[in-house]
Backbone as CSV, one residue per row, in Angstrom:
resi,resn,N_x,N_y,N_z,CA_x,CA_y,CA_z,C_x,C_y,C_z
1,MET,-6.793,4.514,-4.976,-6.439,5.462,-3.931,-5.270,4.923,-3.092
2,ARG,-5.109,3.638,-3.072,-3.977,3.076,-2.315,-2.623,3.419,-2.923
3,ILE,-2.648,3.865,-4.162,-1.384,4.221,-4.792,-0.650,5.338,-4.023
4,ALA,-1.406,6.255,-3.429,-0.777,7.331,-2.668,0.042,6.751,-1.504
5,VAL,-0.571,5.849,-0.744,0.129,5.269,0.397,1.315,4.441,-0.076
6,SER,1.066,3.579,-1.071,2.161,2.697,-1.489,3.298,3.446,-2.155
7,THR,2.981,4.467,-2.928,4.008,5.269,-3.583,4.843,6.000,-2.542
8,SER,4.184,6.575,-1.568,4.897,7.353,-0.558,5.712,6.453,0.397
9,LEU,5.095,5.388,0.862,5.788,4.548,1.867,6.823,3.612,1.248
10,PHE,6.447,2.912,0.200,7.351,1.877,-0.303,8.322,2.393,-1.345
11,ALA,7.896,3.266,-2.231,8.763,3.749,-3.265,9.524,5.002,-2.834
12,GLY,9.076,5.617,-1.750,9.741,6.810,-1.267,9.534,7.990,-2.235
13,LEU,8.379,8.036,-2.870,8.109,9.052,-3.873,6.845,9.868,-3.574
14,PRO,6.824,10.562,-2.455,5.594,11.307,-2.127,5.278,12.394,-3.150
15,HIS,6.299,12.993,-3.763,6.026,14.005,-4.809,5.270,13.349,-5.961
16,LYS,5.657,12.122,-6.332,5.007,11.455,-7.427,3.557,11.082,-7.033
17,SER,3.371,10.686,-5.806,2.041,10.366,-5.311,1.123,11.580,-5.441
18,VAL,1.607,12.715,-4.983,0.819,13.976,-5.082,0.573,14.307,-6.521
19,GLU,1.558,14.128,-7.382,1.407,14.411,-8.796,0.307,13.501,-9.418
20,PHE,0.327,12.187,-9.088,-0.695,11.270,-9.578,-2.084,11.685,-9.101
21,LEU,-2.158,12.062,-7.828,-3.464,12.465,-7.261,-3.948,13.741,-7.918
22,GLU,-3.051,14.711,-8.146,-3.463,15.959,-8.803,-4.027,15.684,-10.193
23,GLU,-3.389,14.802,-10.936,-3.839,14.435,-12.279,-5.204,13.726,-12.203
24,SER,-5.363,12.839,-11.260,-6.633,12.148,-11.093,-7.751,13.134,-10.751
25,LEU,-7.453,14.083,-9.891,-8.460,15.040,-9.480,-8.904,15.948,-10.637
26,LYS,-8.029,16.185,-11.595,-8.425,16.988,-12.757,-9.497,16.310,-13.578
27,HIS,-9.551,14.984,-13.507,-10.468,14.206,-14.345,-11.605,13.564,-13.551
28,THR,-11.693,13.874,-12.295,-12.712,13.265,-11.439,-13.693,14.337,-10.991
29,PRO,-14.974,14.161,-11.311,-15.966,15.128,-10.825,-16.052,15.064,-9.294
30,PRO,-16.430,16.179,-8.639,-16.448,16.201,-7.179,-17.498,15.267,-6.584
31,LYS,-18.479,14.900,-7.360,-19.527,14.010,-6.806,-19.801,12.875,-7.793
32,VAL,-19.421,11.708,-7.384,-19.578,10.513,-8.220,-20.084,9.398,-7.303
33,THR,-20.969,8.595,-7.826,-21.391,7.432,-7.070,-20.369,6.321,-7.347
34,SER,-19.703,5.916,-6.347,-18.626,4.928,-6.476,-18.943,3.715,-5.642
35,PRO,-18.583,2.538,-6.128,-18.811,1.345,-5.326,-17.867,1.226,-4.152
36,VAL,-16.781,2.009,-4.164,-15.790,1.885,-3.104,-15.775,3.117,-2.222
37,TYR,-15.216,4.212,-2.684,-15.152,5.453,-1.886,-15.498,6.626,-2.757
38,PRO,-16.070,7.662,-2.160,-16.322,8.884,-2.926,-14.998,9.565,-3.320
39,PRO,-15.041,10.352,-4.372,-13.769,10.969,-4.844,-13.127,11.953,-3.893
40,TYR,-13.887,12.445,-2.859,-13.248,13.364,-1.946,-12.117,12.685,-1.170
41,TYR,-12.112,11.372,-1.170,-10.994,10.678,-0.522,-9.677,10.916,-1.257
42,LEU,-9.707,11.192,-2.552,-8.504,11.581,-3.262,-7.874,12.798,-2.637
43,TRP,-8.717,13.794,-2.305,-8.237,15.022,-1.656,-7.675,14.696,-0.273
44,ILE,-8.332,13.806,0.455,-7.885,13.458,1.809,-6.502,12.834,1.725
45,TYR,-6.303,11.858,0.826,-5.012,11.181,0.703,-3.911,12.125,0.215
46,LYS,-4.323,13.030,-0.657,-3.357,14.038,-1.130,-2.886,14.877,0.050
47,GLY,-3.849,15.302,0.906,-3.522,16.075,2.089,-2.635,15.333,3.043
48,VAL,-2.868,14.030,3.199,-1.996,13.230,4.065,-0.579,13.214,3.547
49,ASP,-0.423,12.984,2.261,0.928,12.988,1.680,1.599,14.336,1.850
50,GLU,0.838,15.412,1.588,1.392,16.768,1.687,1.851,17.074,3.111
51,LEU,1.073,16.695,4.083,1.422,17.002,5.460,2.505,16.040,5.982
52,LEU,2.282,14.772,5.814,3.127,13.786,6.445,4.488,13.649,5.773
53,PHE,4.483,13.563,4.458,5.724,13.260,3.774,6.415,14.496,3.222
54,LEU,5.656,15.495,2.802,6.235,16.675,2.192,6.376,17.841,3.169
55,GLY,5.644,17.797,4.282,5.710,18.881,5.263,5.108,20.171,4.738
56,ASP,4.224,20.096,3.781,3.619,21.264,3.153,2.248,21.518,3.784
57,VAL,2.238,22.256,4.878,1.022,22.489,5.653,-0.020,23.253,4.840
58,GLU,0.409,24.260,4.084,-0.532,25.032,3.306,-1.252,24.168,2.249
59,ALA,-0.483,23.322,1.575,-1.097,22.449,0.578,-2.037,21.471,1.265
60,ALA,-1.653,20.953,2.434,-2.516,20.017,3.151,-3.812,20.678,3.589
61,LYS,-3.733,21.951,4.035,-4.948,22.679,4.384,-5.838,22.820,3.182
62,ASN,-5.276,23.171,2.028,-6.077,23.321,0.804,-6.745,21.995,0.439
63,SER,-6.007,20.908,0.480,-6.580,19.605,0.123,-7.690,19.194,1.060
64,ASN,-7.523,19.471,2.369,-8.578,19.159,3.322,-9.802,20.042,3.109
65,THR,-9.605,21.269,2.730,-10.726,22.160,2.432,-11.463,21.650,1.202
66,MET,-10.742,21.237,0.164,-11.381,20.676,-1.034,-12.167,19.409,-0.693
67,ALA,-11.568,18.548,0.159,-12.273,17.329,0.558,-13.566,17.663,1.257
68,ALA,-13.508,18.659,2.183,-14.729,19.048,2.926,-15.767,19.584,1.967
69,ASN,-15.372,20.432,1.023,-16.335,21.001,0.077,-16.985,19.918,-0.741
70,CYS,-16.202,18.948,-1.217,-16.759,17.848,-2.005,-17.668,16.959,-1.143
71,ALA,-17.236,16.650,0.079,-18.047,15.822,0.950,-19.387,16.477,1.283
72,ASP,-19.388,17.762,1.352,-20.646,18.492,1.654,-21.671,18.387,0.542
73,THR,-21.296,17.980,-0.649,-22.248,17.862,-1.748,-23.050,16.580,-1.649
74,TYR,-22.674,15.677,-0.747,-23.382,14.392,-0.617,-24.574,14.585,0.342
75,PRO,-25.572,13.738,0.180,-26.769,13.866,1.031,-26.531,13.483,2.478
76,GLU,-27.387,13.961,3.353,-27.343,13.571,4.757,-27.440,12.045,4.874
77,ASN,-26.724,11.502,5.814,-26.832,10.081,6.143,-26.503,9.149,4.983
78,ASP,-25.595,9.536,4.080,-25.186,8.601,3.055,-24.296,7.550,3.697
79,ARG,-24.048,6.510,2.978,-23.350,5.353,3.596,-21.879,5.653,3.954
80,PHE,-21.360,6.747,3.468,-19.988,7.140,3.770,-19.887,8.158,4.900
81,ASN,-21.027,8.588,5.456,-21.075,9.627,6.474,-20.338,10.871,5.988
82,SER,-20.629,11.270,4.782,-19.917,12.389,4.140,-19.986,13.694,4.899
83,LYS,-21.115,13.978,5.522,-21.249,15.219,6.280,-20.239,15.212,7.458
84,ALA,-20.111,14.060,8.096,-19.144,13.940,9.202,-17.721,14.038,8.697
85,VAL,-17.450,13.476,7.535,-16.131,13.625,6.905,-15.821,15.086,6.650
86,ALA,-16.819,15.808,6.100,-16.623,17.249,5.810,-16.287,17.989,7.111
87,GLN,-16.992,17.678,8.183,-16.758,18.357,9.466,-15.342,18.040,9.964
88,ARG,-14.936,16.769,9.876,-13.567,16.406,10.340,-12.485,17.067,9.503
89,ARG,-12.698,17.153,8.206,-11.708,17.827,7.363,-11.586,19.322,7.740
90,ARG,-12.713,19.964,8.032,-12.662,21.376,8.433,-11.978,21.533,9.776
91,GLN,-12.197,20.562,10.669,-11.500,20.563,11.955,-10.007,20.390,11.742
92,THR,-9.634,19.578,10.794,-8.231,19.382,10.478,-7.598,20.682,9.987
93,VAL,-8.296,21.390,9.096,-7.800,22.670,8.596,-7.625,23.648,9.737
94,LYS,-8.633,23.770,10.589,-8.555,24.680,11.741,-7.393,24.310,12.629
95,PHE,-7.228,23.019,12.891,-6.138,22.541,13.731,-4.789,22.898,13.089
96,LEU,-4.670,22.696,11.808,-3.372,23.010,11.135,-3.097,24.518,11.138
97,GLU,-4.129,25.322,11.095,-3.942,26.759,11.165,-3.398,27.162,12.518
98,GLU,-3.882,26.502,13.557,-3.478,26.850,14.926,-2.221,26.136,15.344
99,ASN,-1.902,24.989,14.736,-0.761,24.183,15.137,-0.010,23.644,13.910
100,PRO,0.592,24.500,13.134,1.176,24.036,11.886,2.324,23.039,11.994
101,ASP,2.976,23.025,13.152,4.093,22.072,13.339,3.730,20.966,14.336
102,SER,2.471,20.685,14.433,1.960,19.814,15.477,2.283,18.334,15.249
103,ARG,2.768,17.703,16.313,2.918,16.257,16.282,1.576,15.581,16.266
104,ALA,0.598,16.170,16.877,-0.749,15.586,16.878,-1.262,15.449,15.447
105,ALA,-1.033,16.443,14.622,-1.480,16.390,13.227,-0.713,15.260,12.493
106,GLN,0.565,15.108,12.784,1.352,14.047,12.127,0.852,12.692,12.583
107,ILE,0.513,12.566,13.883,-0.030,11.276,14.363,-1.339,10.977,13.651
108,GLY,-2.149,11.996,13.502,-3.426,11.790,12.778,-3.211,11.352,11.346
109,ALA,-2.220,11.955,10.680,-1.916,11.565,9.286,-1.443,10.113,9.234
110,TRP,-0.542,9.757,10.134,-0.071,8.368,10.188,-1.227,7.403,10.488
111,SER,-2.130,7.849,11.331,-3.303,6.977,11.651,-4.180,6.721,10.425
112,GLN,-4.260,7.747,9.584,-5.015,7.603,8.338,-4.367,6.510,7.466
113,ILE,-3.049,6.513,7.420,-2.331,5.510,6.631,-2.498,4.149,7.293
114,LEU,-2.480,4.099,8.604,-2.630,2.834,9.308,-3.961,2.174,8.956
115,SER,-4.996,2.992,8.810,-6.325,2.411,8.496,-6.376,1.745,7.120
116,ASN,-5.391,2.065,6.281,-5.328,1.460,4.935,-4.148,0.535,4.746
117,ALA,-3.412,0.266,5.812,-2.220,-0.584,5.674,-2.653,-1.980,5.217
118,ASN,-1.870,-2.515,4.258,-2.244,-3.813,3.707,-1.131,-4.850,3.824
119,SER,-0.144,-4.565,4.639,0.884,-5.547,4.907,1.423,-5.341,6.329
120,GLN,1.956,-6.401,6.880,2.541,-6.329,8.230,3.686,-5.341,8.251
121,GLU,4.477,-5.315,7.183,5.614,-4.405,7.117,5.135,-2.957,7.210
122,MET,4.084,-2.628,6.450,3.569,-1.268,6.475,2.983,-0.946,7.875
123,ILE,2.261,-1.864,8.458,1.684,-1.661,9.813,2.816,-1.334,10.794
124,GLU,3.849,-2.135,10.767,4.963,-1.950,11.708,5.652,-0.609,11.511
125,GLN,5.861,-0.217,10.245,6.494,1.058,9.946,5.626,2.211,10.441
126,VAL,4.321,2.138,10.198,3.454,3.216,10.610,3.347,3.291,12.136
127,LEU,3.226,2.150,12.799,3.166,2.158,14.248,4.429,2.719,14.869
128,ALA,5.562,2.416,14.274,6.819,2.973,14.758,6.849,4.479,14.653
129,GLN,6.340,5.010,13.531,6.281,6.460,13.355,5.311,7.103,14.368
130,ILE,4.163,6.488,14.577,3.210,7.014,15.539,3.821,7.062,16.942
131,GLN,4.455,5.982,17.329,5.036,5.893,18.671,6.234,6.865,18.786
132,ALA,7.027,7.013,17.740,8.152,7.935,17.776,7.681,9.377,17.992
133,LEU,6.487,9.703,17.505,5.885,11.023,17.718,5.213,11.167,19.051
134,GLY,5.126,10.098,19.825,4.502,10.149,21.119,3.094,9.615,21.181
135,GLY,2.600,9.116,20.037,1.267,8.555,20.008,1.197,7.224,20.791
136,GLU,0.058,6.972,21.344,-0.176,5.715,22.113,-0.970,4.765,21.230
137,VAL,-0.471,3.521,21.143,-1.138,2.502,20.355,-1.641,1.441,21.326
138,TYR,-2.926,1.048,21.160,-3.485,0.045,22.068,-4.618,-0.707,21.345
139,PHE,-5.086,-1.762,21.936,-6.222,-2.506,21.430,-7.402,-2.225,22.339
140,ASP,-8.557,-1.960,21.698,-9.788,-1.721,22.511,-10.375,-3.057,22.920
141,SER,-11.479,-3.019,23.649,-12.084,-4.235,24.201,-12.559,-5.201,23.132
142,ASP,-12.770,-4.729,21.909,-13.165,-5.608,20.802,-11.969,-6.111,20.011
143,GLY,-10.775,-5.756,20.461,-9.566,-6.237,19.779,-9.136,-5.395,18.591
144,ASN,-9.747,-4.223,18.435,-9.383,-3.306,17.350,-8.189,-2.424,17.742
145,LEU,-7.257,-2.274,16.831,-6.098,-1.441,17.049,-6.515,0.022,17.066
146,ARG,-6.117,0.762,18.056,-6.492,2.177,18.211,-5.235,3.025,18.446
147,VAL,-5.372,4.272,18.089,-4.293,5.250,18.296,-4.851,6.421,19.078
148,ARG,-4.090,6.877,20.090,-4.537,7.985,20.908,-3.392,8.992,20.961
149,VAL,-3.787,10.254,20.863,-2.822,11.337,21.046,-2.898,11.762,22.507
150,PRO,-1.811,11.591,23.260,-1.842,11.997,24.688,-2.093,13.493,24.836
151,GLU,-2.679,13.862,25.952,-3.001,15.271,26.186,-1.743,16.157,26.242
152,TRP,-0.627,15.596,26.619,0.582,16.426,26.752,1.197,16.797,25.414
153,ILE,0.738,16.191,24.344,1.266,16.534,23.004,0.515,17.733,22.490
154,ASP,1.263,18.755,22.096,0.752,20.009,21.530,-0.303,20.584,22.425
């Protein structure tokens, strides 16, 4: 799943990333027991690429809807909190319907990439994008990096 982030950020090929994800999704059942992440994360990452790099809001809404539908097939209280993921994906779709050009949505997409950043270079690039959009970056009391969307945005 990291191929989406690395292909989009480092190779500058978001179209290729979406193409790889689409091909993977054709061969991945919606519900699989995985040692790492459930397959609905493929839909989530596809939606991030579509929104963030391609600016395709309609495709991003569709991918988030598919992620929500897949996440809903998992049992309550599974270790991935799939029901909560489904709810957040539906909130994302609703938000995109109401705010298709929203900087808040872009900050959220960059935050998703930040959570998977695996190099200092990627972290710095993502933080710069978040801050350029008006997002606030800070450390919480436990020393964890956090991102906040100020109320004045959108």
